[in-house]
């Protein structure tokens, strides 16, 4: 088992769930395979690939999508009490480059950050999952143009986007409390 995950406070049942989907290197750092690329996590750095093939863990009907495998580990570490049957879960990390996904699950939740990049990714991924292309333009003065509608940076969320355009994707967004990412939240809770 990865001592690094133990140091972060990842519960044993969460470590056991993700163990088949990562490799621990001799220096204690962790590799998550994205096809021929890898996500590399250590105490001192976190490299996320620009990969074409996403990382996946589990094969349940409840799908969580993130940019990073470590973000998935952190999320389940914090909220494992809410998901007592891990066999019902599937995690997908897309890396820094989204090329599209073929996800047929009816229950999808996204784990992208609270910042504007995370909220923009929520919109891009949710529309791509529904086979739509949604160009988003930054028009200056903290305004974003999406399909002829203007949103300020603080207003731009998946919910606001879907409400204005009359879309109901059924995709949830889960955000960490008080931090930009679940990994930040886990580090501050346990280090």
PDB file of N, CA and C in Angstrom, residues 103-144:
ATOM      1  N   UNK A 103     -19.565   7.912 -22.215  1.00  0.00           N
ATOM      2  CA  UNK A 103     -20.100   7.458 -20.939  1.00  0.00           C
ATOM      3  C   UNK A 103     -21.601   7.297 -21.099  1.00  0.00           C
ATOM      4  N   UNK A 104     -22.074   6.079 -20.862  1.00  0.00           N
ATOM      5  CA  UNK A 104     -23.503   5.823 -21.045  1.00  0.00           C
ATOM      6  C   UNK A 104     -24.256   5.755 -19.724  1.00  0.00           C
ATOM      7  N   UNK A 105     -23.610   6.053 -18.618  1.00  0.00           N
ATOM      8  CA  UNK A 105     -24.255   5.998 -17.307  1.00  0.00           C
ATOM      9  C   UNK A 105     -25.328   7.066 -17.189  1.00  0.00           C
ATOM     10  N   UNK A 106     -26.353   6.747 -16.440  1.00  0.00           N
ATOM     11  CA  UNK A 106     -27.415   7.734 -16.241  1.00  0.00           C
ATOM     12  C   UNK A 106     -27.116   8.652 -15.062  1.00  0.00           C
ATOM     13  N   UNK A 107     -26.239   8.228 -14.152  1.00  0.00           N
ATOM     14  CA  UNK A 107     -25.875   9.061 -13.006  1.00  0.00           C
ATOM     15  C   UNK A 107     -24.418   9.469 -13.131  1.00  0.00           C
ATOM     16  N   UNK A 108     -24.214  10.749 -13.459  1.00  0.00           N
ATOM     17  CA  UNK A 108     -22.872  11.288 -13.651  1.00  0.00           C
ATOM     18  C   UNK A 108     -22.706  12.500 -12.744  1.00  0.00           C
ATOM     19  N   UNK A 109     -21.553  12.554 -12.081  1.00  0.00           N
ATOM     20  CA  UNK A 109     -21.215  13.716 -11.261  1.00  0.00           C
ATOM     21  C   UNK A 109     -19.799  14.154 -11.643  1.00  0.00           C
ATOM     22  N   UNK A 110     -19.592  15.451 -11.690  1.00  0.00           N
ATOM     23  CA  UNK A 110     -18.285  15.995 -12.060  1.00  0.00           C
ATOM     24  C   UNK A 110     -17.602  16.595 -10.841  1.00  0.00           C
ATOM     25  N   UNK A 111     -16.286  16.384 -10.764  1.00  0.00           N
ATOM     26  CA  UNK A 111     -15.490  16.785  -9.608  1.00  0.00           C
ATOM     27  C   UNK A 111     -14.447  17.841  -9.974  1.00  0.00           C
ATOM     28  N   UNK A 112     -14.819  18.809 -10.771  1.00  0.00           N
ATOM     29  CA  UNK A 112     -13.873  19.843 -11.168  1.00  0.00           C
ATOM     30  C   UNK A 112     -13.869  20.964 -10.129  1.00  0.00           C
ATOM     31  N   UNK A 113     -12.827  21.777 -10.121  1.00  0.00           N
ATOM     32  CA  UNK A 113     -12.613  22.784  -9.092  1.00  0.00           C
ATOM     33  C   UNK A 113     -13.656  23.886  -9.034  1.00  0.00           C
ATOM     34  N   UNK A 114     -13.590  24.652  -7.952  1.00  0.00           N
ATOM     35  CA  UNK A 114     -14.498  25.781  -7.736  1.00  0.00           C
ATOM     36  C   UNK A 114     -14.155  26.991  -8.600  1.00  0.00           C
ATOM     37  N   UNK A 115     -12.908  27.071  -9.073  1.00  0.00           N
ATOM     38  CA  UNK A 115     -12.466  28.243  -9.816  1.00  0.00           C
ATOM     39  C   UNK A 115     -13.127  28.294 -11.198  1.00  0.00           C
ATOM     40  N   UNK A 116     -12.860  29.359 -11.934  1.00  0.00           N
ATOM     41  CA  UNK A 116     -13.505  29.549 -13.237  1.00  0.00           C
ATOM     42  C   UNK A 116     -13.131  28.445 -14.219  1.00  0.00           C
ATOM     43  N   UNK A 117     -11.901  27.973 -14.155  1.00  0.00           N
ATOM     44  CA  UNK A 117     -11.503  26.883 -15.047  1.00  0.00           C
ATOM     45  C   UNK A 117     -12.312  25.620 -14.762  1.00  0.00           C
ATOM     46  N   UNK A 118     -12.538  25.317 -13.500  1.00  0.00           N
ATOM     47  CA  UNK A 118     -13.350  24.166 -13.131  1.00  0.00           C
ATOM     48  C   UNK A 118     -14.792  24.307 -13.593  1.00  0.00           C
ATOM     49  N   UNK A 119     -15.340  25.507 -13.460  1.00  0.00           N
ATOM     50  CA  UNK A 119     -16.734  25.735 -13.871  1.00  0.00           C
ATOM     51  C   UNK A 119     -16.883  25.719 -15.388  1.00  0.00           C
ATOM     52  N   UNK A 120     -15.879  26.228 -16.100  1.00  0.00           N
ATOM     53  CA  UNK A 120     -15.900  26.135 -17.563  1.00  0.00           C
ATOM     54  C   UNK A 120     -15.794  24.674 -18.006  1.00  0.00           C
ATOM     55  N   UNK A 121     -14.966  23.904 -17.313  1.00  0.00           N
ATOM     56  CA  UNK A 121     -14.818  22.487 -17.643  1.00  0.00           C
ATOM     57  C   UNK A 121     -16.117  21.739 -17.379  1.00  0.00           C
ATOM     58  N   UNK A 122     -16.837  22.103 -16.326  1.00  0.00           N
ATOM     59  CA  UNK A 122     -18.154  21.496 -16.075  1.00  0.00           C
ATOM     60  C   UNK A 122     -19.040  21.635 -17.308  1.00  0.00           C
ATOM     61  N   UNK A 123     -19.080  22.826 -17.874  1.00  0.00           N
ATOM     62  CA  UNK A 123     -19.943  23.093 -19.036  1.00  0.00           C
ATOM     63  C   UNK A 123     -19.451  22.331 -20.256  1.00  0.00           C
ATOM     64  N   UNK A 124     -18.148  22.400 -20.530  1.00  0.00           N
ATOM     65  CA  UNK A 124     -17.599  21.730 -21.722  1.00  0.00           C
ATOM     66  C   UNK A 124     -17.802  20.216 -21.659  1.00  0.00           C
ATOM     67  N   UNK A 125     -17.525  19.614 -20.519  1.00  0.00           N
ATOM     68  CA  UNK A 125     -17.645  18.163 -20.400  1.00  0.00           C
ATOM     69  C   UNK A 125     -19.107  17.738 -20.434  1.00  0.00           C
ATOM     70  N   UNK A 126     -19.979  18.445 -19.739  1.00  0.00           N
ATOM     71  CA  UNK A 126     -21.394  18.045 -19.733  1.00  0.00           C
ATOM     72  C   UNK A 126     -22.019  18.150 -21.119  1.00  0.00           C
ATOM     73  N   UNK A 127     -21.685  19.201 -21.859  1.00  0.00           N
ATOM     74  CA  UNK A 127     -22.248  19.306 -23.209  1.00  0.00           C
ATOM     75  C   UNK A 127     -21.625  18.270 -24.148  1.00  0.00           C
ATOM     76  N   UNK A 128     -20.340  17.983 -23.979  1.00  0.00           N
ATOM     77  CA  UNK A 128     -19.692  16.963 -24.814  1.00  0.00           C
ATOM     78  C   UNK A 128     -20.270  15.584 -24.536  1.00  0.00           C
ATOM     79  N   UNK A 129     -20.604  15.301 -23.284  1.00  0.00           N
ATOM     80  CA  UNK A 129     -21.208  14.013 -22.943  1.00  0.00           C
ATOM     81  C   UNK A 129     -22.575  13.842 -23.603  1.00  0.00           C
ATOM     82  N   UNK A 130     -23.188  14.942 -23.934  1.00  0.00           N
ATOM     83  CA  UNK A 130     -24.494  14.916 -24.618  1.00  0.00           C
ATOM     84  C   UNK A 130     -24.334  15.182 -26.120  1.00  0.00           C
ATOM     85  N   UNK A 131     -23.098  14.991 -26.619  1.00  0.00           N
ATOM     86  CA  UNK A 131     -22.764  15.130 -28.047  1.00  0.00           C
ATOM     87  C   UNK A 131     -23.070  16.512 -28.607  1.00  0.00           C
ATOM     88  N   UNK A 132     -22.802  17.520 -27.816  1.00  0.00           N
ATOM     89  CA  UNK A 132     -22.970  18.914 -28.249  1.00  0.00           C
ATOM     90  C   UNK A 132     -21.620  19.610 -28.166  1.00  0.00           C
ATOM     91  N   UNK A 133     -21.396  20.545 -29.063  1.00  0.00           N
ATOM     92  CA  UNK A 133     -20.193  21.366 -29.011  1.00  0.00           C
ATOM     93  C   UNK A 133     -20.615  22.767 -28.597  1.00  0.00           C
ATOM     94  N   UNK A 134     -20.049  23.249 -27.515  1.00  0.00           N
ATOM     95  CA  UNK A 134     -20.424  24.552 -27.003  1.00  0.00           C
ATOM     96  C   UNK A 134     -19.204  25.454 -26.929  1.00  0.00           C
ATOM     97  N   UNK A 135     -19.016  26.331 -27.921  1.00  0.00           N
ATOM     98  CA  UNK A 135     -17.913  27.285 -27.829  1.00  0.00           C
ATOM     99  C   UNK A 135     -18.185  28.309 -26.722  1.00  0.00           C
ATOM    100  N   UNK A 136     -17.158  28.600 -25.958  1.00  0.00           N
ATOM    101  CA  UNK A 136     -17.244  29.594 -24.896  1.00  0.00           C
ATOM    102  C   UNK A 136     -16.172  30.637 -25.179  1.00  0.00           C
ATOM    103  N   UNK A 137     -16.574  31.894 -25.199  1.00  0.00           N
ATOM    104  CA  UNK A 137     -15.652  32.972 -25.516  1.00  0.00           C
ATOM    105  C   UNK A 137     -15.532  33.922 -24.335  1.00  0.00           C
ATOM    106  N   UNK A 138     -14.307  34.353 -24.072  1.00  0.00           N
ATOM    107  CA  UNK A 138     -14.088  35.375 -23.068  1.00  0.00           C
ATOM    108  C   UNK A 138     -14.109  36.710 -23.797  1.00  0.00           C
ATOM    109  N   UNK A 139     -15.041  37.584 -23.425  1.00  0.00           N
ATOM    110  CA  UNK A 139     -15.200  38.838 -24.151  1.00  0.00           C
ATOM    111  C   UNK A 139     -14.594  40.031 -23.409  1.00  0.00           C
ATOM    112  N   UNK A 140     -13.876  39.790 -22.341  1.00  0.00           N
ATOM    113  CA  UNK A 140     -13.281  40.880 -21.572  1.00  0.00           C
ATOM    114  C   UNK A 140     -14.210  41.354 -20.482  1.00  0.00           C
ATOM    115  N   UNK A 141     -13.700  42.201 -19.613  1.00  0.00           N
ATOM    116  CA  UNK A 141     -14.488  42.729 -18.495  1.00  0.00           C
ATOM    117  C   UNK A 141     -15.137  41.620 -17.682  1.00  0.00           C
ATOM    118  N   UNK A 142     -14.446  40.486 -17.525  1.00  0.00           N
ATOM    119  CA  UNK A 142     -14.951  39.331 -16.770  1.00  0.00           C
ATOM    120  C   UNK A 142     -16.271  38.777 -17.312  1.00  0.00           C
ATOM    121  N   UNK A 143     -16.476  38.895 -18.623  1.00  0.00           N
ATOM    122  CA  UNK A 143     -17.692  38.358 -19.236  1.00  0.00           C
ATOM    123  C   UNK A 143     -17.361  37.200 -20.173  1.00  0.00           C
ATOM    124  N   UNK A 144     -18.187  36.170 -20.112  1.00  0.00           N
ATOM    125  CA  UNK A 144     -18.059  35.004 -20.979  1.00  0.00           C
ATOM    126  C   UNK A 144     -19.311  34.914 -21.837  1.00  0.00           C
TER     127      UNK A 144
END
